[in-house]
Tab-separated table of C-alpha atoms in Angstrom:
chain	number	residue	atom	x	y	z
A	51	MET	CA	-17.324	-5.795	-2.857
A	52	LYS	CA	-20.849	-4.629	-2.069
A	53	LEU	CA	-22.983	-3.150	-4.858
A	54	ASN	CA	-22.832	0.439	-3.566
A	55	SER	CA	-19.035	0.170	-3.290
A	56	LYS	CA	-18.831	-1.174	-6.852
A	57	ILE	CA	-20.906	1.745	-8.120
A	58	HIS	CA	-18.742	4.183	-6.178
A	59	ALA	CA	-15.527	2.666	-7.559
A	60	LEU	CA	-16.843	2.657	-11.146
A	61	LYS	CA	-18.034	6.261	-10.927
A	62	HIS	CA	-14.665	7.427	-9.700
A	63	TYR	CA	-12.782	5.344	-12.246
A	64	ILE	CA	-14.644	7.134	-15.036
A	65	ARG	CA	-13.691	10.473	-13.458
A	66	TYR	CA	-10.119	9.298	-13.042
A	67	ALA	CA	-9.877	8.172	-16.658
A	68	TRP	CA	-11.250	11.514	-17.841
A	69	ASN	CA	-9.163	13.792	-15.603
A	70	SER	CA	-5.834	11.980	-15.187
A	71	LYS	CA	-2.748	13.241	-16.990
A	72	THR	CA	0.126	11.613	-18.831
A	73	LYS	CA	3.754	12.702	-18.578
A	74	PHE	CA	3.307	14.940	-21.600
A	75	LYS	CA	1.096	17.284	-19.580
A	76	ILE	CA	3.240	17.337	-16.428
A	77	HIS	CA	5.490	20.334	-15.741
A	78	SER	CA	6.831	19.271	-12.342
A	79	PRO	CA	10.358	17.797	-12.786
A	80	PHE	CA	9.903	15.578	-9.717
A	81	VAL	CA	6.566	14.128	-10.909
A	82	PHE	CA	7.869	13.683	-14.456
A	83	LYS	CA	10.795	11.731	-13.012
A	84	PHE	CA	8.351	9.705	-10.891
A	85	ILE	CA	6.447	8.736	-14.037
A	86	THR	CA	9.519	7.749	-16.036
A	87	GLU	CA	11.444	6.018	-13.229
A	88	VAL	CA	8.596	4.467	-11.230
A	89	LEU	CA	5.449	4.092	-13.327
A	90	GLU	CA	7.411	3.238	-16.460
A	91	CYS	CA	10.046	1.214	-14.619
A	92	SER	CA	11.051	-1.860	-16.648
A	93	ASN	CA	12.987	-3.693	-13.925
A	94	LYS	CA	12.324	-7.403	-14.382
A	95	GLY	CA	13.265	-8.496	-10.868
A	96	TYR	CA	10.514	-6.692	-8.971
A	97	ASP	CA	8.147	-9.694	-8.865
A	98	ASN	CA	10.638	-12.483	-8.085
A	99	LYS	CA	9.652	-12.790	-4.440
A	100	ALA	CA	5.946	-12.433	-5.237
A	101	LYS	CA	6.245	-15.377	-7.631
A	102	ASP	CA	8.050	-17.405	-4.942
A	103	LEU	CA	5.319	-16.560	-2.440
A	104	ILE	CA	2.509	-17.570	-4.782
A	105	ALA	CA	4.327	-20.809	-5.660
A	106	TYR	CA	4.631	-21.582	-1.945
A	107	TYR	CA	0.928	-20.940	-1.361
A	108	ARG	CA	0.011	-23.061	-4.386
A	109	SER	CA	1.869	-26.032	-2.918
A	110	SER	CA	0.590	-25.479	0.628
A	111	HIS	CA	-2.641	-26.995	1.913
A	112	GLU	CA	-2.796	-25.015	5.145
A	113	LYS	CA	-5.860	-22.859	5.761
A	114	ILE	CA	-6.126	-19.423	7.325
A	115	ASN	CA	-9.010	-18.377	9.553
A	116	PHE	CA	-9.992	-15.039	8.031
A	117	ALA	CA	-12.757	-14.640	10.600
A	118	LEU	CA	-9.932	-13.369	12.834
A	119	ASN	CA	-9.339	-10.399	10.513
A	120	ALA	CA	-9.826	-6.890	11.830
A	121	GLY	CA	-10.955	-3.858	9.832
A	122	ALA	CA	-13.682	-2.881	7.406
A	123	GLY	CA	-12.116	-4.728	4.472
A	124	SER	CA	-12.950	-8.039	6.136
A	125	GLN	CA	-16.509	-7.777	4.832
A	126	GLU	CA	-15.139	-9.081	1.523
A	127	ILE	CA	-14.430	-12.503	3.083
A	128	GLN	CA	-17.468	-14.727	2.680
A	129	LYS	CA	-16.369	-17.689	4.811
A	130	GLU	CA	-13.893	-18.394	7.581
A	131	LEU	CA	-11.304	-20.835	6.226
A	132	TYR	CA	-9.359	-20.378	3.006
A	133	ARG	CA	-6.134	-21.618	1.543
A	134	PRO	CA	-4.069	-18.445	0.942
A	135	ILE	CA	-3.795	-19.203	-2.803
A	136	GLN	CA	-7.588	-18.864	-3.038
A	137	LEU	CA	-7.365	-15.196	-2.015
A	138	VAL	CA	-4.315	-13.996	-3.921
A	139	ASP	CA	-6.457	-12.196	-6.503
A	140	LYS	CA	-8.895	-10.792	-3.934
A	141	LEU	CA	-6.473	-9.706	-1.190
A	142	GLY	CA	-3.092	-9.501	-2.893
A	143	ILE	CA	-2.017	-6.256	-4.535
A	144	PRO	CA	-1.839	-6.614	-8.350
A	145	ALA	CA	1.628	-6.811	-9.892
A	146	LYS	CA	1.005	-3.494	-11.659
A	147	TYR	CA	0.953	-1.735	-8.286
A	148	GLY	CA	3.435	-4.085	-6.666
A	149	LYS	CA	5.942	-2.707	-9.163
A	150	ILE	CA	5.328	0.771	-7.718
A	151	LEU	CA	5.905	-0.435	-4.159
A	152	TYR	CA	9.117	-2.090	-5.334
A	153	ALA	CA	10.323	1.076	-7.057
A	154	LEU	CA	9.478	3.284	-4.072
A	155	ALA	CA	11.220	0.905	-1.654
A	156	SER	CA	14.242	0.848	-3.998
A	157	ASN	CA	14.654	4.600	-3.681
A	158	PRO	CA	18.086	5.195	-2.066
A	159	GLU	CA	16.472	7.749	0.251
A	160	ILE	CA	14.303	4.978	1.730
A	161	HIS	CA	16.083	3.043	4.487
A	162	GLN	CA	13.167	1.180	6.095
A	163	VAL	CA	9.555	0.147	5.465
A	164	LEU	CA	6.493	0.064	7.708
A	165	GLU	CA	3.459	-1.903	6.496
A	166	LEU	CA	0.071	-1.710	8.208
A	167	GLY	CA	-1.769	-4.778	6.957
A	168	THR	CA	0.236	-7.874	6.033
A	169	SER	CA	-2.737	-9.579	4.371
A	170	ILE	CA	-1.172	-12.633	2.686
A	171	GLY	CA	2.196	-10.983	2.123
A	172	THR	CA	2.136	-10.073	-1.577
A	173	SER	CA	2.765	-6.364	-0.977
A	174	THR	CA	5.439	-7.324	1.555
A	175	SER	CA	7.137	-9.470	-1.079
A	176	TYR	CA	7.336	-6.612	-3.592
A	177	MET	CA	8.857	-4.239	-1.062
A	178	SER	CA	11.291	-6.821	0.327
A	179	ALA	CA	12.543	-7.501	-3.223
A	180	ALA	CA	13.911	-3.938	-3.275
A	181	GLY	CA	16.966	-4.883	-1.247
A	182	ASN	CA	18.154	-5.664	2.238
A	183	LYS	CA	16.045	-2.988	3.926
A	184	PRO	CA	14.293	-3.730	7.230
A	185	ILE	CA	10.523	-4.094	6.989
A	186	VAL	CA	8.015	-4.171	9.832
A	187	SER	CA	4.727	-5.716	8.707
A	188	ILE	CA	1.803	-5.635	11.160
A	189	ASP	CA	-1.460	-7.581	11.071
A	190	ALA	CA	-4.007	-8.421	13.752
A	191	ASN	CA	-4.808	-11.889	12.421
A	192	PRO	CA	-2.467	-14.457	14.070
A	193	ASP	CA	-3.122	-16.999	11.301
A	194	VAL	CA	-2.116	-14.496	8.621
A	195	ILE	CA	1.100	-13.559	10.414
A	196	ALA	CA	2.058	-17.184	11.100
A	197	SER	CA	1.330	-18.361	7.547
A	198	THR	CA	3.093	-15.440	5.853
A	199	LYS	CA	6.145	-15.772	8.114
A	200	ARG	CA	6.377	-19.498	7.322
A	201	ALA	CA	6.218	-18.691	3.630
A	202	PHE	CA	8.999	-16.090	3.825
A	203	ASP	CA	11.145	-18.298	6.052
A	204	SER	CA	10.803	-21.184	3.607
A	205	PHE	CA	12.325	-19.442	0.600
A	206	TYR	CA	14.317	-16.508	2.044
A	207	THR	CA	16.001	-17.398	5.317
A	208	ASP	CA	17.870	-14.071	5.338
A	209	HIS	CA	14.854	-11.835	4.768
A	210	GLN	CA	14.710	-8.603	6.771
A	211	VAL	CA	10.947	-8.692	7.511
A	212	GLU	CA	9.706	-8.505	11.087
A	213	PHE	CA	6.144	-9.840	11.193
A	214	VAL	CA	4.173	-8.397	14.120
A	215	GLN	CA	0.829	-9.821	15.201
A	216	ALA	CA	-1.076	-6.954	16.853
A	217	TYR	CA	-3.783	-4.390	16.362
A	218	PHE	CA	-2.308	-1.270	14.766
A	219	ASP	CA	-3.460	0.997	17.582
A	220	ASP	CA	-1.655	-1.184	20.120
A	221	VAL	CA	1.819	-1.033	18.553
A	222	LEU	CA	1.937	1.859	16.084
A	223	ASN	CA	3.292	4.416	18.555
A	224	GLU	CA	6.045	2.033	19.606
A	225	LYS	CA	7.064	1.379	15.995
A	226	ILE	CA	7.198	5.034	14.937
A	227	ASN	CA	8.607	6.707	18.045
A	228	GLY	CA	12.104	6.524	16.604
A	229	GLY	CA	11.048	8.794	13.738
A	230	LEU	CA	9.974	8.173	10.159
A	231	ARG	CA	12.707	9.900	8.228
A	232	ASN	CA	13.785	7.834	5.189
A	233	THR	CA	10.743	5.584	5.643
A	234	LEU	CA	8.213	4.128	3.209
A	235	ILE	CA	4.858	3.536	4.910
A	236	PHE	CA	2.175	1.380	3.274
A	237	ILE	CA	-1.286	1.626	4.864
A	238	ASP	CA	-3.612	-1.192	3.770
A	239	GLY	CA	-5.097	-2.639	6.901
A	240	ASP	CA	-8.406	-1.081	7.823
A	241	HIS	CA	-10.662	0.368	5.129
A	242	ASN	CA	-12.374	2.745	7.507
A	243	LYS	CA	-12.195	6.542	7.264
A	244	ASP	CA	-11.630	7.253	10.953
A	245	ALA	CA	-9.024	4.505	11.284
A	246	VAL	CA	-7.067	5.548	8.185
A	247	LEU	CA	-7.017	9.183	9.300
A	248	ARG	CA	-5.985	8.136	12.808
A	249	TYR	CA	-3.013	6.129	11.482
A	250	PHE	CA	-2.058	8.958	9.132
A	251	ASN	CA	-2.169	11.588	11.885
A	252	ARG	CA	-0.111	9.428	14.218
A	253	CYS	CA	2.527	8.902	11.553
A	254	LEU	CA	2.449	12.587	10.723
A	255	GLN	CA	3.652	13.449	14.229
A	256	HIS	CA	6.917	11.600	13.514
A	257	THR	CA	7.317	12.285	9.796
A	258	GLU	CA	10.454	13.990	8.521
A	259	ALA	CA	11.460	14.493	4.917
A	260	PRO	CA	12.228	12.398	3.015
A	261	CYS	CA	9.288	10.095	3.714
A	262	ILE	CA	6.620	8.428	1.560
A	263	ILE	CA	3.166	7.227	2.636
A	264	VAL	CA	1.121	5.001	0.311
A	265	PHE	CA	-2.587	4.383	0.837
A	266	ASP	CA	-4.242	1.384	-0.817
A	267	ASP	CA	-7.825	1.224	-2.135
A	268	ILE	CA	-8.538	4.962	-2.012
A	269	TYR	CA	-11.718	4.457	-4.078
A	270	TRP	CA	-12.786	1.220	-2.407
A	271	SER	CA	-15.678	2.996	-0.668
A	272	GLU	CA	-17.054	6.473	-0.011
A	273	GLU	CA	-15.339	6.460	3.378
A	274	MET	CA	-11.948	5.616	1.886
A	275	THR	CA	-12.320	8.357	-0.718
A	276	GLU	CA	-13.278	10.867	1.970
A	277	ALA	CA	-10.205	9.843	3.966
A	278	TRP	CA	-7.974	10.319	0.906
A	279	ARG	CA	-9.434	13.765	0.222
A	280	SER	CA	-8.867	14.785	3.840
A	281	ILE	CA	-5.257	13.615	3.628
A	282	CYS	CA	-4.618	15.547	0.408
A	283	ALA	CA	-6.157	18.668	1.951
A	284	HIS	CA	-4.064	18.454	5.134
A	285	PRO	CA	-1.786	21.514	5.535
A	286	ALA	CA	1.255	19.277	6.055
A	287	VAL	CA	0.721	17.520	2.709
A	288	HIS	CA	2.327	19.417	-0.161
A	289	LEU	CA	2.657	16.701	-2.803
A	290	SER	CA	0.087	13.966	-3.402
A	291	ILE	CA	-0.402	11.629	-6.360
A	292	ASP	CA	-3.597	9.770	-7.257
A	293	LEU	CA	-3.158	6.548	-9.288
A	294	TYR	CA	-6.767	5.420	-8.714
A	295	ARG	CA	-5.973	2.189	-6.875
A	296	ILE	CA	-3.393	3.824	-4.623
A	297	GLY	CA	-2.669	7.315	-3.359
A	298	ILE	CA	0.859	8.465	-2.568
A	299	VAL	CA	1.998	11.318	-0.338
A	300	PHE	CA	5.585	12.538	-0.599
A	301	PHE	CA	7.251	14.532	2.151
A	302	ARG	CA	10.165	16.349	0.533
A	303	GLU	CA	12.311	19.229	1.730
A	304	GLU	CA	12.133	20.773	-1.751
A	305	THR	CA	8.323	20.864	-1.965
A	306	LEU	CA	7.134	24.342	-1.028
A	307	THR	CA	3.806	24.800	-2.819
A	308	LYS	CA	0.827	22.467	-2.481
A	309	GLU	CA	0.395	20.220	-5.524
A	310	HIS	CA	-1.936	17.307	-6.284
A	311	PHE	CA	-1.608	15.140	-9.388
A	312	LYS	CA	-3.979	12.591	-10.873
A	313	LEU	CA	-1.787	10.465	-13.158
A	314	TRP	CA	-2.920	7.963	-15.749
A	315	TYR	CA	-1.580	4.501	-15.016
């Protein structure tokens, strides 16, 4: 992460730590339930597939050409070829937040998952551990898609993940035209304000309650924070939750008034 991005992230973390609330200061029944059933979830099986994936990468000597990556986040990669295990900490979502993806995907109202940004598959593994729900995971890097698919095929031959190698703009309309009702969407592919807002607005055209959209790295840069603020301010967004690393937007039939929560996690 560049110095100005580190300063930005630190500044906003201090604000987050100061302003975020615990469950004892939350009056919304839905958000209180979210805290107790998602943030405080004690399910021990949520990281089983992530552990399998990391074990596979640890034993594998293949290398991925990350110079083929698309999106602003690629500036974090300092050289072209890496073994995937070398980038688990840098590119993989931490288990703390993987648990949230698992819990959201486990929601009985969620029937399918759309992921924009496969990376090395750690977030995919958390969501696929939630049950036999179909997942479409898209990434522009052919090496990433091929390596992650090999990993999943090696330890879960019956997995329900469709790995798609493409630029988001080229296939997103095709993947969402059938509607996004009962869908969990995880956007983590291009840390660029215009791109994130473009993907959000495209999804919004097909969104029906219930639907959940999760945005990763909302304080990664000034642009990402501006995108998150624009999303929260959108007239169609009535319930948004800020967990510092990730931002979550819920589309619910019951939500009538506009509410935004910054929760300590």
